[in-house]
């Protein structure tokens, strides 16, 4: 990075450290913090949207829609998260490639599943083999976002469903008595009142989502855990910057990062909750019982 | 009396499973009349009121609103109103005031009052606000327009709920024990508002445990007992010279001062 870093073996002390901490790999390490934050920033709203659709569908008057919603919301209960995180990206990836295979290479007659292998024609590959490296990485990352969103969407759906149900019946009945249609009732009464019951559960879920980001590592995305292990492990003299096993320090760094993240988001949720409570003229204790977990 | 009938019930029946709650009720509220429903707990007063604005569906009998009968489909326990638009139209002309106030918790008092006029009736927002402020002033809580329901006392909340009911410019008001959830001193501020409305000639159906209020404001009192109209008549007759033992017992038990005349 710095000009004086050309000959690492000649360096000492802080100079060595400053050069060491600015190597290309360290830069990738720092960027991976951004990756984690980006994942959170993309996943949270998407999951909320999925969850919202799931919750609304599960309460729908239309039976097939209700079944889909209920199945989606129920599917994550009882199945370990990690199984989902491993299953969903593979399923999505193969699903996309299968559809492209059908559309792009109709002339290929051989089956796609050959024994244990899943083989699609070259044109159907996602991304194409010829595509640059960044496209492969982006595709992997987007698959990860989608997997997180699907899994956490189901959790969120469960929370939101509980929150919809927690809105007092008298509030709904009064709206009916004043002539509201079910659509007006939903947008004017149910939705605005639901959040206060959903917020404790959603904040809980956010904490779980934050803590689940190291699973990115399992999905093949080079995240902070990957780099901490990689950079922290012992480097022999064959490396430019040899050092003993420093994983402890690297993981300590991650610890601080996650604690900071949790601290900041806890504060944000506390403020949000206070605003909702003020809006409803309630005290915190009224809604404490409404903390519907995932 | 030549004034037109606003609410007419004929032979209204309602069951909850095997329990027959209303066993053929007749009721008529003409324009400007105040009908009071009295009776012991569980006699079916709330159920009757809720049947009137179709929050509950009665299983048999006729409900007419300004001469227009509710259209039904099916019969017996599966009977349902046939026309959703009709249900909504009737509900907008019948405003309900609940025992527990039921103000919408996420809206200010002003928001509560203008909500249905704007959302349901599609009235102009600014005009609705102006009318709402006038109504809040009328019930004596103009200064609370921007407060949230939970920041008000029970009496203030109930007065806000009455303002909300009036904002619909309904043909009739339905009250379900509007003062029962209130402390005695708060009760009076709501009673005054109801008396004022009665004096203005509003059509009202009032379920109440307050025999003095029923005596003061009613044009007609109905004593309900186990789902039947046990006795009815002008307030002076019902409270002054009850004919049935049941009513005598009931009046004696609830308010000896009035019944003891
Ligand atoms: N949703 C319901 N399901 C089953 N039974 C009900 C239901 N609502 C009311 N009931 C029963 O119907 C009967 C009449 O109830 P209702 O609430 O109309 O009485 P009420 O005269 O208003 O009594 P109160 O003075 O206590 O308010 C009661 O026996 C009650 O238990
Ligand atoms: Mg009742």
XYZ file of C-alpha atoms and ligand atoms in Angstrom:
587
model
C 0.000 0.000 0.000
C 2.517 2.626 1.156
C 5.627 3.208 -0.904
C 7.934 2.257 1.930
C 6.339 -1.191 2.040
C 8.178 -2.579 -0.981
C 10.573 -4.634 1.111
C 8.546 -6.036 4.049
C 11.433 -8.040 5.481
C 13.333 -4.778 6.165
C 10.511 -3.243 8.184
C 10.060 -3.071 11.930
C 7.610 -2.005 14.618
C 4.799 0.323 13.671
C 6.007 0.717 10.131
C 5.827 -3.030 9.712
C 2.368 -3.039 11.233
C 1.095 -0.233 9.046
C 2.341 -2.083 5.992
C 0.995 -5.392 7.254
C -2.464 -3.951 7.919
C -2.694 -2.417 4.465
C -1.947 -5.442 2.328
C -4.409 -6.401 -0.411
C -5.780 -9.219 1.669
C -6.398 -6.902 4.595
C -8.207 -4.550 2.281
C -10.413 -7.470 1.254
C -10.916 -8.149 4.967
C -12.073 -4.579 5.577
C -14.338 -4.695 2.542
C -15.940 -7.848 3.901
C -17.282 -5.784 6.846
C -19.075 -3.799 4.191
C -20.310 -7.051 2.697
C -21.844 -8.031 6.011
C -23.484 -4.624 6.438
C -24.719 -4.723 2.853
C -26.149 -8.167 3.460
C -28.015 -6.863 6.492
C -29.187 -3.769 4.653
C -30.556 -5.823 1.773
C -31.842 -8.777 3.738
C -33.788 -6.991 6.465
C -36.234 -5.123 4.196
C -36.566 -8.074 1.820
C -37.259 -10.452 4.691
C -39.763 -7.995 6.118
C -41.501 -7.834 2.756
C -41.560 -11.639 2.441
C -42.788 -11.922 6.010
C -45.447 -9.312 5.442
C -46.730 -11.105 2.348
C -46.604 -14.414 4.216
C -48.506 -13.019 7.190
C -51.139 -11.332 5.027
C -51.523 -14.443 2.873
C -51.859 -16.678 5.921
C -54.782 -14.534 7.068
C -56.374 -14.296 3.646
C -59.966 -15.263 3.030
C -58.857 -17.032 -0.153
C -58.067 -20.602 0.817
C -55.138 -21.435 -1.530
C -53.412 -18.168 -0.636
C -53.918 -18.952 3.029
C -52.356 -22.384 2.624
C -49.321 -20.982 0.854
C -48.888 -18.333 3.534
C -49.303 -20.779 6.388
C -46.945 -23.309 4.869
C -44.306 -20.645 4.332
C -44.631 -19.249 7.836
C -44.712 -22.711 9.387
C -41.893 -24.269 7.381
C -39.092 -22.713 9.347
C -40.312 -23.916 12.682
C -38.723 -27.183 13.563
C -36.091 -27.096 10.839
C -32.639 -25.968 12.003
C -31.654 -22.642 10.406
C -28.401 -24.007 9.163
C -30.113 -26.713 7.146
C -32.149 -24.028 5.452
C -29.138 -21.899 4.739
C -27.464 -24.820 3.053
C -30.564 -26.055 1.274
C -32.115 -22.837 -0.065
C -29.161 -21.503 -2.108
C -28.560 -24.877 -3.757
C -32.244 -25.263 -4.478
C -32.476 -21.726 -5.849
C -29.336 -22.099 -7.929
C -30.445 -25.399 -9.429
C -33.947 -24.066 -9.906
C -32.706 -21.033 -11.878
C -30.354 -23.139 -13.971
C -33.056 -25.698 -14.642
C -35.429 -23.033 -15.947
C -32.702 -21.505 -18.117
C -31.753 -24.948 -19.395
C -35.328 -25.584 -20.461
C -35.558 -22.218 -22.154
C -32.110 -21.936 -23.714
C -31.166 -25.431 -24.777
C -34.319 -27.296 -25.755
C -32.267 -29.453 -28.155
C -30.390 -31.195 -25.310
C -32.241 -34.425 -24.603
C -30.018 -35.948 -21.965
C -31.466 -35.721 -18.464
C -30.212 -32.958 -16.199
C -29.861 -35.242 -13.235
C -27.260 -37.865 -14.006
C -26.698 -39.951 -10.971
C -25.526 -37.534 -8.343
C -24.699 -34.800 -10.807
C -26.749 -31.819 -11.835
C -25.705 -30.979 -15.385
C -27.154 -28.149 -17.438
C -25.916 -26.970 -20.804
C -23.143 -24.386 -20.804
C -25.459 -21.603 -21.921
C -27.734 -22.201 -18.941
C -25.013 -21.871 -16.342
C -25.410 -19.079 -13.823
C -23.335 -17.091 -14.109
C -21.762 -18.155 -17.418
C -18.338 -19.751 -17.096
C -16.899 -16.944 -19.182
C -18.285 -14.216 -16.931
C -15.777 -12.232 -14.906
C -14.984 -13.130 -11.330
C -16.996 -10.260 -9.827
C -20.140 -11.574 -11.457
C -19.620 -14.957 -9.870
C -19.132 -13.275 -6.509
C -22.163 -11.045 -6.926
C -24.311 -13.968 -7.941
C -23.189 -15.912 -4.884
C -23.858 -12.928 -2.692
C -27.325 -12.371 -4.113
C -28.171 -16.025 -3.605
C -27.085 -15.581 -0.012
C -29.281 -12.486 0.391
C -32.233 -14.349 -1.057
C -31.664 -17.343 1.231
C -31.408 -15.149 4.293
C -34.501 -13.238 3.204
C -36.527 -16.389 2.667
C -35.573 -17.899 5.997
C -35.907 -14.707 7.996
C -39.007 -13.760 6.035
C -40.679 -16.850 7.430
C -39.639 -15.876 10.965
C -40.850 -12.341 10.369
C -44.084 -13.693 8.916
C -44.682 -15.570 12.124
C -44.047 -12.461 14.210
C -46.249 -10.265 12.025
C -49.042 -12.806 12.046
C -48.983 -12.823 15.824
C -48.955 -9.031 15.811
C -51.979 -8.842 13.512
C -53.797 -11.172 15.853
C -52.766 -9.136 18.893
C -54.644 -6.020 17.753
C -57.620 -5.838 20.145
C -60.855 -7.084 18.662
C -62.727 -4.036 19.968
C -60.612 -1.759 17.769
C -61.532 -3.771 14.699
C -65.176 -4.084 15.613
C -65.469 -0.351 16.125
C -64.104 0.250 12.644
C -66.718 -2.148 11.275
C -69.435 -0.426 13.255
C -68.455 2.838 11.583
C -68.855 1.305 8.147
C -65.296 0.525 7.136
C -64.752 -2.082 4.449
C -62.212 -4.801 5.202
C -59.697 -3.015 3.006
C -60.135 0.303 4.841
C -59.972 -1.554 8.124
C -56.688 -3.178 7.142
C -54.918 -0.002 6.049
C -56.381 2.433 8.564
C -56.598 0.362 11.754
C -54.983 -3.056 11.605
C -51.703 -2.139 9.926
C -50.888 0.948 11.994
C -51.773 -0.810 15.242
C -49.965 -4.022 14.403
C -46.431 -2.580 14.487
C -46.359 -1.973 18.187
C -46.961 -5.667 18.785
C -44.520 -6.683 16.068
C -41.622 -4.477 17.073
C -40.285 -6.474 20.033
C -40.331 -9.643 17.946
C -38.756 -7.921 14.974
C -35.986 -6.444 17.074
C -35.325 -9.907 18.397
C -35.208 -11.189 14.851
C -32.822 -8.455 13.789
C -30.452 -9.528 16.543
C -30.657 -13.111 15.337
C -30.104 -12.003 11.752
C -27.045 -10.021 12.788
C -25.662 -12.994 14.584
C -26.409 -15.268 11.654
C -24.301 -13.319 9.164
C -21.240 -15.539 9.715
C -23.251 -18.217 7.941
C -22.271 -16.330 4.783
C -19.041 -18.196 5.201
C -20.931 -21.465 4.782
C -22.431 -20.181 1.560
C -19.005 -19.572 0.104
C -19.029 -15.793 0.438
C -15.727 -14.494 1.749
C -17.039 -12.727 4.812
C -15.345 -11.388 7.918
C -15.111 -14.777 9.576
C -13.406 -16.245 6.546
C -10.851 -13.441 6.463
C -10.264 -13.437 10.198
C -9.370 -17.099 10.064
C -7.357 -16.703 6.926
C -5.363 -13.670 8.034
C -5.030 -14.644 11.652
C -3.582 -18.079 11.071
C 0.161 -18.560 11.460
C 2.281 -17.283 8.587
C 5.606 -18.996 7.982
C 8.643 -17.224 6.644
C 7.465 -18.121 3.146
C 5.042 -15.200 3.480
C 5.954 -11.551 3.132
C 4.663 -10.828 6.636
C 5.384 -13.898 8.728
C 3.720 -14.000 12.145
C 2.526 -16.559 14.700
C -1.120 -17.513 15.115
C -2.989 -14.250 15.669
C -6.501 -15.546 15.260
C -7.328 -14.547 18.820
C -6.806 -10.863 17.935
C -8.723 -11.096 14.714
C -11.680 -12.742 16.344
C -11.540 -10.215 19.155
C -11.948 -7.586 16.440
C -15.044 -9.370 15.136
C -16.415 -9.554 18.641
C -16.116 -5.805 19.044
C -17.708 -5.269 15.636
C -20.730 -7.426 16.451
C -21.144 -5.903 19.892
C -21.084 -2.423 18.399
C -23.607 -3.421 15.786
C -25.942 -4.869 18.395
C -25.540 -1.834 20.596
C -26.375 0.574 17.785
C -29.395 -1.432 16.634
C -30.718 -1.853 20.176
C -30.676 1.890 20.543
C -32.390 2.359 17.215
C -35.150 -0.070 18.154
C -35.578 1.541 21.568
C -36.141 4.897 19.865
C -38.551 3.397 17.366
C -40.482 1.725 20.159
C -40.630 4.946 22.147
C -42.056 6.732 19.126
C -44.718 4.102 18.567
C -45.591 4.102 22.243
C -45.904 7.848 22.253
C -48.089 7.666 19.167
C -50.388 5.275 20.937
C -50.151 6.986 24.273
C -49.179 3.733 25.884
C -46.548 2.957 28.402
C -43.794 0.483 27.717
C -45.235 -2.071 30.097
C -48.434 -2.386 28.067
C -46.529 -3.749 25.137
C -43.849 -5.689 26.945
C -46.187 -8.652 27.073
C -46.673 -8.394 23.336
C -43.102 -9.474 22.634
C -43.929 -12.215 20.211
C -40.723 -14.074 19.576
C -39.895 -15.770 16.339
C -97.161 10.865 16.519
C -96.681 11.116 12.807
C -92.903 11.163 12.698
C -91.285 8.424 10.661
C -89.772 5.281 12.044
C -85.967 5.158 12.012
C -85.385 1.707 13.474
C -87.942 -1.074 13.449
C -87.363 -4.594 14.751
C -89.979 -7.285 14.428
C -89.699 -10.699 16.045
C -85.906 -10.608 16.189
C -84.329 -13.846 17.384
C -80.738 -14.711 18.092
C -79.010 -17.799 19.471
C -75.523 -18.472 20.674
C -75.389 -22.185 20.065
C -78.100 -23.715 22.204
C -78.566 -20.502 24.177
C -81.469 -18.426 22.935
C -80.457 -14.876 23.753
C -83.201 -12.937 21.972
C -86.590 -14.564 21.759
C -88.615 -12.442 19.389
C -87.997 -8.789 20.143
C -90.105 -5.943 18.761
C -88.787 -2.416 18.928
C -89.526 0.829 17.198
C -87.565 4.044 17.385
C -89.241 6.953 15.643
C -87.484 10.118 14.689
C -86.572 12.113 17.788
C -87.367 9.305 20.210
C -85.085 7.974 22.886
C -85.620 4.287 23.554
C -83.987 2.965 26.711
C -83.225 -0.689 27.183
C -82.964 -1.810 30.762
C -82.647 -5.237 32.280
C -80.346 -7.355 34.351
C -76.948 -8.542 33.233
C -77.104 -11.190 30.538
C -80.659 -10.331 29.497
C -79.487 -9.629 25.940
C -79.354 -5.824 25.800
C -75.930 -5.589 24.170
C -76.748 -8.390 21.798
C -79.890 -6.580 20.689
C -77.983 -3.360 20.093
C -75.309 -5.200 18.125
C -77.979 -6.880 16.040
C -79.349 -3.467 15.110
C -76.143 -2.312 13.439
C -75.439 -5.799 12.143
C -72.288 -6.463 14.167
C -74.208 -9.609 15.077
C -76.632 -11.284 12.726
C -79.978 -12.203 14.159
C -81.267 -15.544 12.983
C -84.849 -14.603 12.430
C -87.038 -11.533 12.267
C -87.096 -8.237 10.414
C -84.837 -5.219 10.805
C -85.904 -2.086 9.022
C -83.972 1.084 8.804
C -85.926 4.188 7.717
C -88.435 1.869 6.153
C -85.788 -0.113 4.261
C -85.592 -3.741 5.374
C -82.216 -5.474 5.704
C -81.931 -8.044 2.919
C -80.880 -11.489 4.034
C -79.589 -14.641 2.436
C -79.910 -18.074 3.989
C -82.022 -18.713 7.018
C -81.646 -19.650 10.654
C -78.138 -19.703 12.077
C -76.599 -19.431 8.609
C -78.526 -16.263 7.815
C -76.293 -13.421 6.634
C -76.960 -9.947 5.254
C -77.151 -10.361 1.495
C -75.841 -6.974 0.489
C -72.529 -5.716 1.866
C -73.082 -2.249 0.470
C -76.393 -2.057 2.274
C -74.757 -3.110 5.540
C -72.130 -0.406 5.216
C -74.699 2.210 4.277
C -76.796 1.353 7.320
C -73.821 1.367 9.641
C -72.779 4.808 8.485
C -76.207 6.085 9.482
C -76.175 4.429 12.899
C -73.339 5.496 15.162
C -72.421 3.298 18.079
C -70.986 4.411 21.400
C -69.370 1.586 23.337
C -69.086 0.901 27.034
C -65.281 0.773 26.800
C -65.160 3.848 24.478
C -63.080 1.973 21.879
C -61.322 5.039 20.569
C -58.692 4.043 18.012
C -55.524 4.012 20.043
C -53.129 5.092 17.311
C -54.971 8.264 16.379
C -55.360 11.573 18.164
C -58.803 12.533 19.393
C -59.236 14.730 16.326
C -58.042 11.856 14.142
C -60.626 9.599 15.737
C -63.433 12.047 15.076
C -62.615 12.706 11.419
C -61.573 9.153 10.534
C -64.888 7.641 9.492
C -66.303 10.815 7.888
C -63.177 11.128 5.727
C -62.356 7.462 5.063
C -65.832 5.981 4.905
C -68.015 8.868 3.794
C -65.329 10.538 1.697
C -65.956 13.987 3.170
C -63.517 16.787 2.599
C -60.788 16.653 5.197
C -60.678 20.331 6.076
C -64.423 20.536 6.429
C -64.347 17.397 8.605
C -61.686 18.929 10.856
C -63.731 22.064 11.291
C -66.853 20.098 12.182
C -64.864 17.824 14.489
C -63.473 20.780 16.419
C -66.964 22.165 16.828
C -68.195 18.792 18.114
C -65.289 18.451 20.535
C -66.127 21.892 21.791
C -69.737 20.863 22.211
C -68.814 17.870 24.387
C -66.358 20.043 26.302
C -62.976 18.654 25.282
C -61.869 21.064 22.553
C -58.492 21.369 24.252
C -57.845 17.624 23.866
C -58.026 17.494 20.070
C -54.340 16.697 19.657
C -54.070 14.286 22.585
C -54.101 10.516 22.255
C -56.924 8.476 23.811
C -54.733 6.980 26.531
C -53.895 10.477 27.747
C -57.543 11.202 28.560
C -59.705 10.297 31.526
C -62.508 7.802 30.965
C -65.137 10.532 30.950
C -63.186 12.542 28.402
C -62.679 9.471 26.244
C -66.370 8.709 26.268
C -67.202 12.276 25.325
C -64.688 12.008 22.490
C -66.400 8.791 21.410
C -69.731 10.627 21.388
C -68.203 13.381 19.252
C -66.934 10.657 16.898
C -70.444 9.237 16.707
C -71.998 12.641 16.005
C -69.437 13.416 13.291
C -71.076 10.797 11.088
C -74.297 12.858 11.171
C -76.146 9.621 11.830
C -79.899 9.095 11.685
C -79.718 7.414 15.082
C -77.228 6.876 17.902
C -76.758 3.572 19.685
C -75.354 3.666 23.207
C -74.236 0.516 25.004
C -73.919 1.377 28.685
C -71.986 4.559 27.963
C -71.448 5.380 31.627
C -70.887 1.946 33.155
C -67.100 2.022 32.879
C -66.868 5.418 34.569
C -66.398 6.593 38.121
C -69.496 8.315 39.514
C -68.058 11.816 39.202
C -66.968 11.224 35.610
C -70.301 9.635 34.848
C -72.102 12.949 35.262
C -70.128 14.703 32.538
C -71.221 12.017 30.050
C -74.788 11.985 31.354
C -75.003 15.729 30.720
C -73.961 15.245 27.110
C -76.536 12.499 26.605
C -79.254 14.648 28.157
C -78.297 17.475 25.849
C -78.516 15.182 22.811
C -81.927 13.949 23.917
C -83.089 17.532 24.318
C -81.926 18.280 20.773
C -84.324 15.617 19.566
C -81.767 13.048 18.439
C -83.012 9.547 17.807
C -81.259 7.219 20.233
C -81.342 3.692 21.534
C -79.754 3.632 24.936
C -78.741 0.599 26.950
C -78.162 1.720 30.507
C -77.981 0.718 34.133
C -78.556 4.318 35.146
C -82.289 4.331 35.944
C -82.325 8.038 36.623
C -80.871 8.731 33.190
C -83.345 6.342 31.569
C -86.174 8.046 33.430
C -85.010 11.541 32.481
C -84.278 11.167 28.787
C -86.460 8.350 27.467
C -89.604 8.597 25.446
C -90.025 4.852 25.786
C -88.474 2.291 28.123
C -88.103 -1.407 27.358
C -87.417 -3.858 30.149
C -85.656 -6.915 28.777
C -85.599 -10.128 30.738
C -84.007 -13.353 29.517
C -84.376 -12.385 25.910
C -87.990 -11.223 25.967
C -89.577 -7.826 26.414
C -91.075 -8.298 29.840
C -92.583 -4.837 30.108
C -92.440 -1.548 28.219
C -93.999 1.872 28.173
C -93.403 5.554 28.857
C -90.806 6.125 31.596
C -93.330 7.410 34.120
C -95.368 4.229 33.789
C -92.430 1.834 33.749
C -90.654 3.420 36.699
C -93.726 4.803 38.502
C -96.070 1.849 38.398
C -94.361 -1.316 37.177
C -96.884 -4.002 36.380
C -94.768 -7.156 36.503
C -93.048 -8.603 39.547
C -89.833 -9.031 37.640
C -89.585 -5.336 36.821
C -90.493 -4.383 40.392
C -87.733 -6.649 41.697
C -85.286 -5.352 39.145
C -86.007 -1.716 39.913
C -85.838 -2.323 43.588
C -82.495 -4.082 43.275
C -80.895 -1.511 40.970
C -82.076 1.842 42.236
C -84.448 1.815 45.200
C -84.631 5.625 45.112
C -86.380 5.741 41.751
C -88.475 2.625 42.180
C -89.568 3.532 45.654
C -91.871 6.293 44.397
N -70.169 -14.062 21.655
C -70.978 -14.757 22.502
N -70.932 -16.099 22.531
C -71.733 -16.819 23.351
N -72.603 -16.255 24.201
C -72.693 -14.922 24.242
C -71.874 -14.096 23.396
N -72.172 -12.803 23.650
C -73.124 -12.817 24.607
N -73.441 -14.074 24.966
C -74.448 -14.471 25.942
O -75.665 -13.875 25.573
C -76.369 -13.436 26.719
C -76.715 -11.984 26.568
O -75.530 -11.228 26.570
P -75.523 -9.655 26.453
O -74.125 -9.209 26.393
O -76.411 -9.233 25.351
O -76.161 -9.231 27.829
P -76.390 -7.786 28.423
O -77.828 -7.662 28.706
O -75.768 -6.765 27.565
O -75.616 -7.885 29.797
P -74.737 -6.768 30.548
O -75.710 -5.901 31.262
O -73.909 -7.551 31.494
O -73.934 -6.048 29.527
C -75.486 -13.738 27.900
O -75.970 -14.917 28.513
C -74.122 -13.949 27.322
O -73.423 -14.893 28.064
Mg -74.034 -5.481 27.724
